[in-house]
């Protein structure tokens, strides 16, 4: 079975969480998706790169979520979410790229 890049999981959590919240009009449901992807990503970051990297990337994940809100006021909701998701995927790749 092919491995899904952990950066894609994190980015998917940000995009999917927002999409679910928007389309269902139930913000807590989007939060569940966001949190679930964050937990999966954090476990994989821990496994691949250790606790310090996992803590840093988890903090970046929360910061990306929080940062998308003020950015959305300037560029729009979807561009903000996609920008933060892309940045999160890049950060994850940069930290975990040497691990198998």
PDB file of N, CA and C in Angstrom:
ATOM      1  N   UNK A   1       0.839  -1.170   0.000  1.00  0.00           N
ATOM      2  CA  UNK A   1       0.000   0.000   0.000  1.00  0.00           C
ATOM      3  C   UNK A   1       0.893   1.246   0.000  1.00  0.00           C
ATOM      4  N   UNK A   2       0.587   2.211  -0.833  1.00  0.00           N
ATOM      5  CA  UNK A   2       1.377   3.435  -0.925  1.00  0.00           C
ATOM      6  C   UNK A   2       1.205   4.288   0.322  1.00  0.00           C
ATOM      7  N   UNK A   3       2.307   4.925   0.728  1.00  0.00           N
ATOM      8  CA  UNK A   3       2.248   5.801   1.891  1.00  0.00           C
ATOM      9  C   UNK A   3       1.775   7.182   1.466  1.00  0.00           C
ATOM     10  N   UNK A   4       0.882   7.745   2.245  1.00  0.00           N
ATOM     11  CA  UNK A   4       0.407   9.107   2.001  1.00  0.00           C
ATOM     12  C   UNK A   4       1.376  10.048   2.705  1.00  0.00           C
ATOM     13  N   UNK A   5       1.914  11.062   1.999  1.00  0.00           N
ATOM     14  CA  UNK A   5       2.814  12.003   2.661  1.00  0.00           C
ATOM     15  C   UNK A   5       2.104  12.692   3.828  1.00  0.00           C
ATOM     16  N   UNK A   6       2.811  12.776   4.956  1.00  0.00           N
ATOM     17  CA  UNK A   6       2.195  13.349   6.151  1.00  0.00           C
ATOM     18  C   UNK A   6       1.846  14.818   5.939  1.00  0.00           C
ATOM     19  N   UNK A   7       2.573  15.506   5.075  1.00  0.00           N
ATOM     20  CA  UNK A   7       2.221  16.894   4.756  1.00  0.00           C
ATOM     21  C   UNK A   7       0.856  16.993   4.097  1.00  0.00           C
ATOM     22  N   UNK A   8       0.520  15.990   3.294  1.00  0.00           N
ATOM     23  CA  UNK A   8      -0.794  15.961   2.646  1.00  0.00           C
ATOM     24  C   UNK A   8      -1.900  15.741   3.674  1.00  0.00           C
ATOM     25  N   UNK A   9      -1.606  14.973   4.699  1.00  0.00           N
ATOM     26  CA  UNK A   9      -2.589  14.753   5.770  1.00  0.00           C
ATOM     27  C   UNK A   9      -2.854  16.073   6.497  1.00  0.00           C
ATOM     28  N   UNK A  10      -1.776  16.775   6.835  1.00  0.00           N
ATOM     29  CA  UNK A  10      -1.922  18.055   7.545  1.00  0.00           C
ATOM     30  C   UNK A  10      -2.642  19.085   6.682  1.00  0.00           C
ATOM     31  N   UNK A  11      -2.226  19.205   5.429  1.00  0.00           N
ATOM     32  CA  UNK A  11      -2.880  20.162   4.526  1.00  0.00           C
ATOM     33  C   UNK A  11      -4.339  19.778   4.312  1.00  0.00           C
ATOM     34  N   UNK A  12      -4.590  18.489   4.159  1.00  0.00           N
ATOM     35  CA  UNK A  12      -5.958  18.016   3.990  1.00  0.00           C
ATOM     36  C   UNK A  12      -6.823  18.290   5.202  1.00  0.00           C
ATOM     37  N   UNK A  13      -6.226  18.254   6.383  1.00  0.00           N
ATOM     38  CA  UNK A  13      -6.970  18.571   7.602  1.00  0.00           C
ATOM     39  C   UNK A  13      -7.410  20.025   7.625  1.00  0.00           C
ATOM     40  N   UNK A  14      -6.532  20.916   7.189  1.00  0.00           N
ATOM     41  CA  UNK A  14      -6.880  22.335   7.156  1.00  0.00           C
ATOM     42  C   UNK A  14      -7.961  22.610   6.100  1.00  0.00           C
ATOM     43  N   UNK A  15      -7.749  22.094   4.903  1.00  0.00           N
ATOM     44  CA  UNK A  15      -8.714  22.315   3.815  1.00  0.00           C
ATOM     45  C   UNK A  15     -10.026  21.585   4.105  1.00  0.00           C
ATOM     46  N   UNK A  16      -9.921  20.326   4.512  1.00  0.00           N
ATOM     47  CA  UNK A  16     -11.120  19.540   4.784  1.00  0.00           C
ATOM     48  C   UNK A  16     -11.910  20.070   5.964  1.00  0.00           C
ATOM     49  N   UNK A  17     -11.213  20.475   7.007  1.00  0.00           N
ATOM     50  CA  UNK A  17     -11.897  21.031   8.175  1.00  0.00           C
ATOM     51  C   UNK A  17     -12.694  22.270   7.810  1.00  0.00           C
ATOM     52  N   UNK A  18     -12.060  23.149   7.029  1.00  0.00           N
ATOM     53  CA  UNK A  18     -12.776  24.355   6.617  1.00  0.00           C
ATOM     54  C   UNK A  18     -13.942  24.000   5.696  1.00  0.00           C
ATOM     55  N   UNK A  19     -13.701  23.118   4.739  1.00  0.00           N
ATOM     56  CA  UNK A  19     -14.764  22.747   3.804  1.00  0.00           C
ATOM     57  C   UNK A  19     -15.955  22.118   4.497  1.00  0.00           C
ATOM     58  N   UNK A  20     -15.698  21.226   5.426  1.00  0.00           N
ATOM     59  CA  UNK A  20     -16.788  20.588   6.168  1.00  0.00           C
ATOM     60  C   UNK A  20     -17.568  21.620   6.970  1.00  0.00           C
ATOM     61  N   UNK A  21     -16.833  22.503   7.663  1.00  0.00           N
ATOM     62  CA  UNK A  21     -17.512  23.539   8.460  1.00  0.00           C
ATOM     63  C   UNK A  21     -18.361  24.444   7.580  1.00  0.00           C
ATOM     64  N   UNK A  22     -17.827  24.797   6.438  1.00  0.00           N
ATOM     65  CA  UNK A  22     -18.547  25.710   5.544  1.00  0.00           C
ATOM     66  C   UNK A  22     -19.781  25.055   4.931  1.00  0.00           C
ATOM     67  N   UNK A  23     -19.609  23.841   4.416  1.00  0.00           N
ATOM     68  CA  UNK A  23     -20.706  23.215   3.685  1.00  0.00           C
ATOM     69  C   UNK A  23     -21.787  22.628   4.588  1.00  0.00           C
ATOM     70  N   UNK A  24     -21.419  22.218   5.777  1.00  0.00           N
ATOM     71  CA  UNK A  24     -22.441  21.688   6.681  1.00  0.00           C
ATOM     72  C   UNK A  24     -23.024  22.768   7.582  1.00  0.00           C
ATOM     73  N   UNK A  25     -22.344  23.929   7.627  1.00  0.00           N
ATOM     74  CA  UNK A  25     -22.712  25.034   8.520  1.00  0.00           C
ATOM     75  C   UNK A  25     -22.628  24.605   9.992  1.00  0.00           C
ATOM     76  N   UNK A  26     -21.767  23.632  10.249  1.00  0.00           N
ATOM     77  CA  UNK A  26     -21.539  23.134  11.610  1.00  0.00           C
ATOM     78  C   UNK A  26     -20.039  23.223  11.888  1.00  0.00           C
ATOM     79  N   UNK A  27     -19.651  24.345  12.496  1.00  0.00           N
ATOM     80  CA  UNK A  27     -18.232  24.566  12.774  1.00  0.00           C
ATOM     81  C   UNK A  27     -17.611  23.466  13.628  1.00  0.00           C
ATOM     82  N   UNK A  28     -18.322  22.944  14.636  1.00  0.00           N
ATOM     83  CA  UNK A  28     -17.704  21.868  15.427  1.00  0.00           C
ATOM     84  C   UNK A  28     -17.366  20.629  14.594  1.00  0.00           C
ATOM     85  N   UNK A  29     -18.169  20.338  13.591  1.00  0.00           N
ATOM     86  CA  UNK A  29     -17.887  19.187  12.738  1.00  0.00           C
ATOM     87  C   UNK A  29     -16.593  19.407  11.953  1.00  0.00           C
ATOM     88  N   UNK A  30     -16.403  20.627  11.465  1.00  0.00           N
ATOM     89  CA  UNK A  30     -15.139  20.963  10.805  1.00  0.00           C
ATOM     90  C   UNK A  30     -13.975  20.860  11.769  1.00  0.00           C
ATOM     91  N   UNK A  31     -14.202  21.260  13.017  1.00  0.00           N
ATOM     92  CA  UNK A  31     -13.169  21.153  14.035  1.00  0.00           C
ATOM     93  C   UNK A  31     -12.773  19.717  14.325  1.00  0.00           C
ATOM     94  N   UNK A  32     -13.736  18.818  14.276  1.00  0.00           N
ATOM     95  CA  UNK A  32     -13.437  17.397  14.485  1.00  0.00           C
ATOM     96  C   UNK A  32     -12.521  16.893  13.366  1.00  0.00           C
ATOM     97  N   UNK A  33     -12.825  17.256  12.131  1.00  0.00           N
ATOM     98  CA  UNK A  33     -11.987  16.841  10.998  1.00  0.00           C
ATOM     99  C   UNK A  33     -10.587  17.440  11.120  1.00  0.00           C
ATOM    100  N   UNK A  34     -10.517  18.717  11.463  1.00  0.00           N
ATOM    101  CA  UNK A  34      -9.241  19.398  11.648  1.00  0.00           C
ATOM    102  C   UNK A  34      -8.417  18.701  12.731  1.00  0.00           C
ATOM    103  N   UNK A  35      -9.049  18.412  13.861  1.00  0.00           N
ATOM    104  CA  UNK A  35      -8.349  17.770  14.979  1.00  0.00           C
ATOM    105  C   UNK A  35      -7.924  16.342  14.640  1.00  0.00           C
ATOM    106  N   UNK A  36      -8.783  15.600  13.980  1.00  0.00           N
ATOM    107  CA  UNK A  36      -8.455  14.211  13.637  1.00  0.00           C
ATOM    108  C   UNK A  36      -7.240  14.154  12.717  1.00  0.00           C
ATOM    109  N   UNK A  37      -7.218  14.999  11.714  1.00  0.00           N
ATOM    110  CA  UNK A  37      -6.059  15.034  10.812  1.00  0.00           C
ATOM    111  C   UNK A  37      -4.812  15.484  11.568  1.00  0.00           C
ATOM    112  N   UNK A  38      -4.975  16.420  12.484  1.00  0.00           N
ATOM    113  CA  UNK A  38      -3.844  16.881  13.287  1.00  0.00           C
ATOM    114  C   UNK A  38      -3.257  15.776  14.151  1.00  0.00           C
ATOM    115  N   UNK A  39      -4.118  14.968  14.733  1.00  0.00           N
ATOM    116  CA  UNK A  39      -3.645  13.852  15.559  1.00  0.00           C
ATOM    117  C   UNK A  39      -2.904  12.823  14.709  1.00  0.00           C
ATOM    118  N   UNK A  40      -3.460  12.489  13.557  1.00  0.00           N
ATOM    119  CA  UNK A  40      -2.801  11.529  12.662  1.00  0.00           C
ATOM    120  C   UNK A  40      -1.447  12.069  12.219  1.00  0.00           C
ATOM    121  N   UNK A  41      -1.416  13.331  11.827  1.00  0.00           N
ATOM    122  CA  UNK A  41      -0.155  13.935  11.386  1.00  0.00           C
ATOM    123  C   UNK A  41       0.859  13.978  12.527  1.00  0.00           C
ATOM    124  N   UNK A  42       0.435  14.370  13.716  1.00  0.00           N
ATOM    125  CA  UNK A  42       1.356  14.469  14.854  1.00  0.00           C
ATOM    126  C   UNK A  42       1.961  13.111  15.198  1.00  0.00           C
ATOM    127  N   UNK A  43       1.167  12.083  15.146  1.00  0.00           N
ATOM    128  CA  UNK A  43       1.693  10.733  15.418  1.00  0.00           C
ATOM    129  C   UNK A  43       2.744  10.345  14.385  1.00  0.00           C
ATOM    130  N   UNK A  44       2.488  10.691  13.135  1.00  0.00           N
ATOM    131  CA  UNK A  44       3.451  10.360  12.082  1.00  0.00           C
ATOM    132  C   UNK A  44       4.710  11.218  12.196  1.00  0.00           C
ATOM    133  N   UNK A  45       4.555  12.500  12.527  1.00  0.00           N
ATOM    134  CA  UNK A  45       5.735  13.355  12.739  1.00  0.00           C
ATOM    135  C   UNK A  45       6.572  12.799  13.880  1.00  0.00           C
ATOM    136  N   UNK A  46       5.914  12.360  14.950  1.00  0.00           N
ATOM    137  CA  UNK A  46       6.617  11.764  16.096  1.00  0.00           C
ATOM    138  C   UNK A  46       7.379  10.524  15.661  1.00  0.00           C
ATOM    139  N   UNK A  47       6.721   9.673  14.924  1.00  0.00           N
ATOM    140  CA  UNK A  47       7.346   8.427  14.482  1.00  0.00           C
ATOM    141  C   UNK A  47       8.539   8.696  13.575  1.00  0.00           C
ATOM    142  N   UNK A  48       8.393   9.640  12.662  1.00  0.00           N
ATOM    143  CA  UNK A  48       9.446   9.889  11.678  1.00  0.00           C
ATOM    144  C   UNK A  48      10.581  10.756  12.193  1.00  0.00           C
ATOM    145  N   UNK A  49      10.263  11.757  13.001  1.00  0.00           N
ATOM    146  CA  UNK A  49      11.274  12.768  13.318  1.00  0.00           C
ATOM    147  C   UNK A  49      11.453  13.046  14.802  1.00  0.00           C
ATOM    148  N   UNK A  50      10.687  12.409  15.656  1.00  0.00           N
ATOM    149  CA  UNK A  50      10.860  12.591  17.085  1.00  0.00           C
ATOM    150  C   UNK A  50       9.923  13.622  17.689  1.00  0.00           C
ATOM    151  N   UNK A  51      10.003  13.714  19.006  1.00  0.00           N
ATOM    152  CA  UNK A  51       9.075  14.546  19.761  1.00  0.00           C
ATOM    153  C   UNK A  51       9.230  16.035  19.537  1.00  0.00           C
ATOM    154  N   UNK A  52      10.448  16.511  19.430  1.00  0.00           N
ATOM    155  CA  UNK A  52      10.658  17.952  19.244  1.00  0.00           C
ATOM    156  C   UNK A  52      10.081  18.397  17.899  1.00  0.00           C
ATOM    157  N   UNK A  53      10.367  17.643  16.853  1.00  0.00           N
ATOM    158  CA  UNK A  53       9.829  17.978  15.530  1.00  0.00           C
ATOM    159  C   UNK A  53       8.306  17.895  15.528  1.00  0.00           C
ATOM    160  N   UNK A  54       7.765  16.871  16.176  1.00  0.00           N
ATOM    161  CA  UNK A  54       6.309  16.716  16.228  1.00  0.00           C
ATOM    162  C   UNK A  54       5.665  17.884  16.962  1.00  0.00           C
ATOM    163  N   UNK A  55       6.282  18.306  18.052  1.00  0.00           N
ATOM    164  CA  UNK A  55       5.741  19.445  18.808  1.00  0.00           C
ATOM    165  C   UNK A  55       5.799  20.723  17.973  1.00  0.00           C
ATOM    166  N   UNK A  56       6.906  20.941  17.294  1.00  0.00           N
ATOM    167  CA  UNK A  56       7.038  22.135  16.452  1.00  0.00           C
ATOM    168  C   UNK A  56       6.055  22.146  15.297  1.00  0.00           C
ATOM    169  N   UNK A  57       5.911  21.007  14.633  1.00  0.00           N
ATOM    170  CA  UNK A  57       4.971  20.938  13.511  1.00  0.00           C
ATOM    171  C   UNK A  57       3.529  21.008  13.990  1.00  0.00           C
ATOM    172  N   UNK A  58       3.251  20.453  15.147  1.00  0.00           N
ATOM    173  CA  UNK A  58       1.897  20.571  15.704  1.00  0.00           C
ATOM    174  C   UNK A  58       1.575  22.020  16.037  1.00  0.00           C
ATOM    175  N   UNK A  59       2.548  22.737  16.583  1.00  0.00           N
ATOM    176  CA  UNK A  59       2.358  24.167  16.854  1.00  0.00           C
ATOM    177  C   UNK A  59       2.148  24.933  15.549  1.00  0.00           C
ATOM    178  N   UNK A  60       2.886  24.561  14.517  1.00  0.00           N
ATOM    179  CA  UNK A  60       2.715  25.207  13.207  1.00  0.00           C
ATOM    180  C   UNK A  60       1.326  24.923  12.640  1.00  0.00           C
ATOM    181  N   UNK A  61       0.819  23.722  12.868  1.00  0.00           N
ATOM    182  CA  UNK A  61      -0.517  23.340  12.396  1.00  0.00           C
ATOM    183  C   UNK A  61      -1.588  24.219  13.052  1.00  0.00           C
ATOM    184  N   UNK A  62      -1.472  24.389  14.363  1.00  0.00           N
ATOM    185  CA  UNK A  62      -2.417  25.252  15.085  1.00  0.00           C
ATOM    186  C   UNK A  62      -2.265  26.699  14.632  1.00  0.00           C
ATOM    187  N   UNK A  63      -1.020  27.139  14.426  1.00  0.00           N
ATOM    188  CA  UNK A  63      -0.776  28.509  13.960  1.00  0.00           C
ATOM    189  C   UNK A  63      -1.330  28.722  12.548  1.00  0.00           C
ATOM    190  N   UNK A  64      -1.241  27.701  11.705  1.00  0.00           N
ATOM    191  CA  UNK A  64      -1.797  27.812  10.352  1.00  0.00           C
ATOM    192  C   UNK A  64      -3.313  27.963  10.412  1.00  0.00           C
ATOM    193  N   UNK A  65      -3.945  27.188  11.282  1.00  0.00           N
ATOM    194  CA  UNK A  65      -5.391  27.313  11.456  1.00  0.00           C
ATOM    195  C   UNK A  65      -5.749  28.717  11.943  1.00  0.00           C
ATOM    196  N   UNK A  66      -5.075  29.154  12.989  1.00  0.00           N
ATOM    197  CA  UNK A  66      -5.368  30.474  13.555  1.00  0.00           C
ATOM    198  C   UNK A  66      -5.013  31.594  12.569  1.00  0.00           C
ATOM    199  N   UNK A  67      -3.911  31.452  11.883  1.00  0.00           N
ATOM    200  CA  UNK A  67      -3.463  32.484  10.942  1.00  0.00           C
ATOM    201  C   UNK A  67      -4.330  32.613   9.713  1.00  0.00           C
ATOM    202  N   UNK A  68      -5.048  31.564   9.376  1.00  0.00           N
ATOM    203  CA  UNK A  68      -5.913  31.644   8.195  1.00  0.00           C
ATOM    204  C   UNK A  68      -7.070  32.614   8.404  1.00  0.00           C
ATOM    205  N   UNK A  69      -7.463  32.825   9.656  1.00  0.00           N
ATOM    206  CA  UNK A  69      -8.599  33.709   9.933  1.00  0.00           C
ATOM    207  C   UNK A  69      -8.306  35.179   9.598  1.00  0.00           C
ATOM    208  N   UNK A  70      -7.239  35.775  10.123  1.00  0.00           N
ATOM    209  CA  UNK A  70      -6.967  37.164   9.730  1.00  0.00           C
ATOM    210  C   UNK A  70      -6.563  37.288   8.268  1.00  0.00           C
ATOM    211  N   UNK A  71      -5.883  36.282   7.739  1.00  0.00           N
ATOM    212  CA  UNK A  71      -5.510  36.325   6.325  1.00  0.00           C
ATOM    213  C   UNK A  71      -6.752  36.305   5.438  1.00  0.00           C
ATOM    214  N   UNK A  72      -7.779  35.580   5.848  1.00  0.00           N
ATOM    215  CA  UNK A  72      -9.014  35.501   5.069  1.00  0.00           C
ATOM    216  C   UNK A  72      -9.675  36.860   4.910  1.00  0.00           C
ATOM    217  N   UNK A  73      -9.495  37.727   5.878  1.00  0.00           N
ATOM    218  CA  UNK A  73     -10.068  39.075   5.771  1.00  0.00           C
ATOM    219  C   UNK A  73      -9.389  39.900   4.686  1.00  0.00           C
ATOM    220  N   UNK A  74      -8.165  39.530   4.335  1.00  0.00           N
ATOM    221  CA  UNK A  74      -7.415  40.269   3.316  1.00  0.00           C
ATOM    222  C   UNK A  74      -7.524  39.651   1.929  1.00  0.00           C
ATOM    223  N   UNK A  75      -7.510  38.308   1.859  1.00  0.00           N
ATOM    224  CA  UNK A  75      -7.458  37.654   0.548  1.00  0.00           C
ATOM    225  C   UNK A  75      -8.664  36.773   0.247  1.00  0.00           C
ATOM    226  N   UNK A  76      -9.527  36.550   1.214  1.00  0.00           N
ATOM    227  CA  UNK A  76     -10.669  35.658   1.030  1.00  0.00           C
ATOM    228  C   UNK A  76     -10.425  34.334   1.746  1.00  0.00           C
ATOM    229  N   UNK A  77     -11.503  33.646   2.030  1.00  0.00           N
ATOM    230  CA  UNK A  77     -11.420  32.433   2.847  1.00  0.00           C
ATOM    231  C   UNK A  77     -10.645  31.303   2.177  1.00  0.00           C
ATOM    232  N   UNK A  78     -11.058  30.926   0.968  1.00  0.00           N
ATOM    233  CA  UNK A  78     -10.386  29.796   0.329  1.00  0.00           C
ATOM    234  C   UNK A  78      -8.924  30.075   0.022  1.00  0.00           C
ATOM    235  N   UNK A  79      -8.570  31.247  -0.522  1.00  0.00           N
ATOM    236  CA  UNK A  79      -7.139  31.508  -0.732  1.00  0.00           C
ATOM    237  C   UNK A  79      -6.335  31.451   0.562  1.00  0.00           C
ATOM    238  N   UNK A  80      -6.910  31.931   1.650  1.00  0.00           N
ATOM    239  CA  UNK A  80      -6.216  31.882   2.938  1.00  0.00           C
ATOM    240  C   UNK A  80      -6.007  30.441   3.388  1.00  0.00           C
ATOM    241  N   UNK A  81      -7.033  29.637   3.288  1.00  0.00           N
ATOM    242  CA  UNK A  81      -6.933  28.237   3.716  1.00  0.00           C
ATOM    243  C   UNK A  81      -5.922  27.491   2.851  1.00  0.00           C
ATOM    244  N   UNK A  82      -5.989  27.682   1.533  1.00  0.00           N
ATOM    245  CA  UNK A  82      -5.042  26.994   0.650  1.00  0.00           C
ATOM    246  C   UNK A  82      -3.609  27.477   0.871  1.00  0.00           C
ATOM    247  N   UNK A  83      -3.423  28.751   1.156  1.00  0.00           N
ATOM    248  CA  UNK A  83      -2.079  29.267   1.441  1.00  0.00           C
ATOM    249  C   UNK A  83      -1.505  28.637   2.696  1.00  0.00           C
ATOM    250  N   UNK A  84      -2.291  28.611   3.736  1.00  0.00           N
ATOM    251  CA  UNK A  84      -1.825  28.024   4.995  1.00  0.00           C
ATOM    252  C   UNK A  84      -1.606  26.517   4.855  1.00  0.00           C
ATOM    253  N   UNK A  85      -2.477  25.855   4.126  1.00  0.00           N
ATOM    254  CA  UNK A  85      -2.316  24.415   3.913  1.00  0.00           C
ATOM    255  C   UNK A  85      -1.034  24.129   3.130  1.00  0.00           C
ATOM    256  N   UNK A  86      -0.768  24.934   2.123  1.00  0.00           N
ATOM    257  CA  UNK A  86       0.466  24.767   1.351  1.00  0.00           C
ATOM    258  C   UNK A  86       1.700  24.998   2.206  1.00  0.00           C
ATOM    259  N   UNK A  87       1.656  26.019   3.037  1.00  0.00           N
ATOM    260  CA  UNK A  87       2.772  26.279   3.940  1.00  0.00           C
ATOM    261  C   UNK A  87       2.977  25.153   4.932  1.00  0.00           C
ATOM    262  N   UNK A  88       1.892  24.594   5.413  1.00  0.00           N
ATOM    263  CA  UNK A  88       1.977  23.480   6.358  1.00  0.00           C
ATOM    264  C   UNK A  88       2.553  22.240   5.682  1.00  0.00           C
ATOM    265  N   UNK A  89       2.119  21.967   4.469  1.00  0.00           N
ATOM    266  CA  UNK A  89       2.648  20.817   3.734  1.00  0.00           C
ATOM    267  C   UNK A  89       4.148  20.987   3.489  1.00  0.00           C
ATOM    268  N   UNK A  90       4.555  22.196   3.127  1.00  0.00           N
ATOM    269  CA  UNK A  90       5.971  22.468   2.896  1.00  0.00           C
ATOM    270  C   UNK A  90       6.780  22.293   4.183  1.00  0.00           C
ATOM    271  N   UNK A  91       6.296  22.837   5.279  1.00  0.00           N
ATOM    272  CA  UNK A  91       7.000  22.700   6.557  1.00  0.00           C
ATOM    273  C   UNK A  91       7.137  21.227   6.941  1.00  0.00           C
ATOM    274  N   UNK A  92       6.077  20.468   6.778  1.00  0.00           N
ATOM    275  CA  UNK A  92       6.118  19.049   7.100  1.00  0.00           C
ATOM    276  C   UNK A  92       7.134  18.327   6.231  1.00  0.00           C
ATOM    277  N   UNK A  93       7.126  18.617   4.955  1.00  0.00           N
ATOM    278  CA  UNK A  93       8.070  17.977   4.037  1.00  0.00           C
ATOM    279  C   UNK A  93       9.511  18.325   4.407  1.00  0.00           C
ATOM    280  N   UNK A  94       9.744  19.597   4.733  1.00  0.00           N
ATOM    281  CA  UNK A  94      11.100  20.037   5.077  1.00  0.00           C
ATOM    282  C   UNK A  94      11.637  19.280   6.298  1.00  0.00           C
ATOM    283  N   UNK A  95      10.780  19.038   7.267  1.00  0.00           N
ATOM    284  CA  UNK A  95      11.216  18.369   8.497  1.00  0.00           C
ATOM    285  C   UNK A  95      11.333  16.867   8.299  1.00  0.00           C
ATOM    286  N   UNK A  96      10.447  16.263   7.532  1.00  0.00           N
ATOM    287  CA  UNK A  96      10.401  14.797   7.443  1.00  0.00           C
ATOM    288  C   UNK A  96      10.997  14.228   6.175  1.00  0.00           C
ATOM    289  N   UNK A  97      11.541  15.022   5.299  1.00  0.00           N
ATOM    290  CA  UNK A  97      11.970  14.531   3.984  1.00  0.00           C
ATOM    291  C   UNK A  97      13.073  13.484   4.024  1.00  0.00           C
ATOM    292  N   UNK A  98      13.892  13.464   5.053  1.00  0.00           N
ATOM    293  CA  UNK A  98      14.984  12.503   5.128  1.00  0.00           C
ATOM    294  C   UNK A  98      14.554  11.154   5.681  1.00  0.00           C
ATOM    295  N   UNK A  99      13.407  11.124   6.300  1.00  0.00           N
ATOM    296  CA  UNK A  99      12.938   9.885   6.890  1.00  0.00           C
ATOM    297  C   UNK A  99      12.167   9.063   5.865  1.00  0.00           C
ATOM    298  N   UNK A 100      12.143   7.763   6.058  1.00  0.00           N
ATOM    299  CA  UNK A 100      11.477   6.860   5.143  1.00  0.00           C
ATOM    300  C   UNK A 100      10.051   6.789   5.415  1.00  0.00           C
TER     301      UNK A 100
END
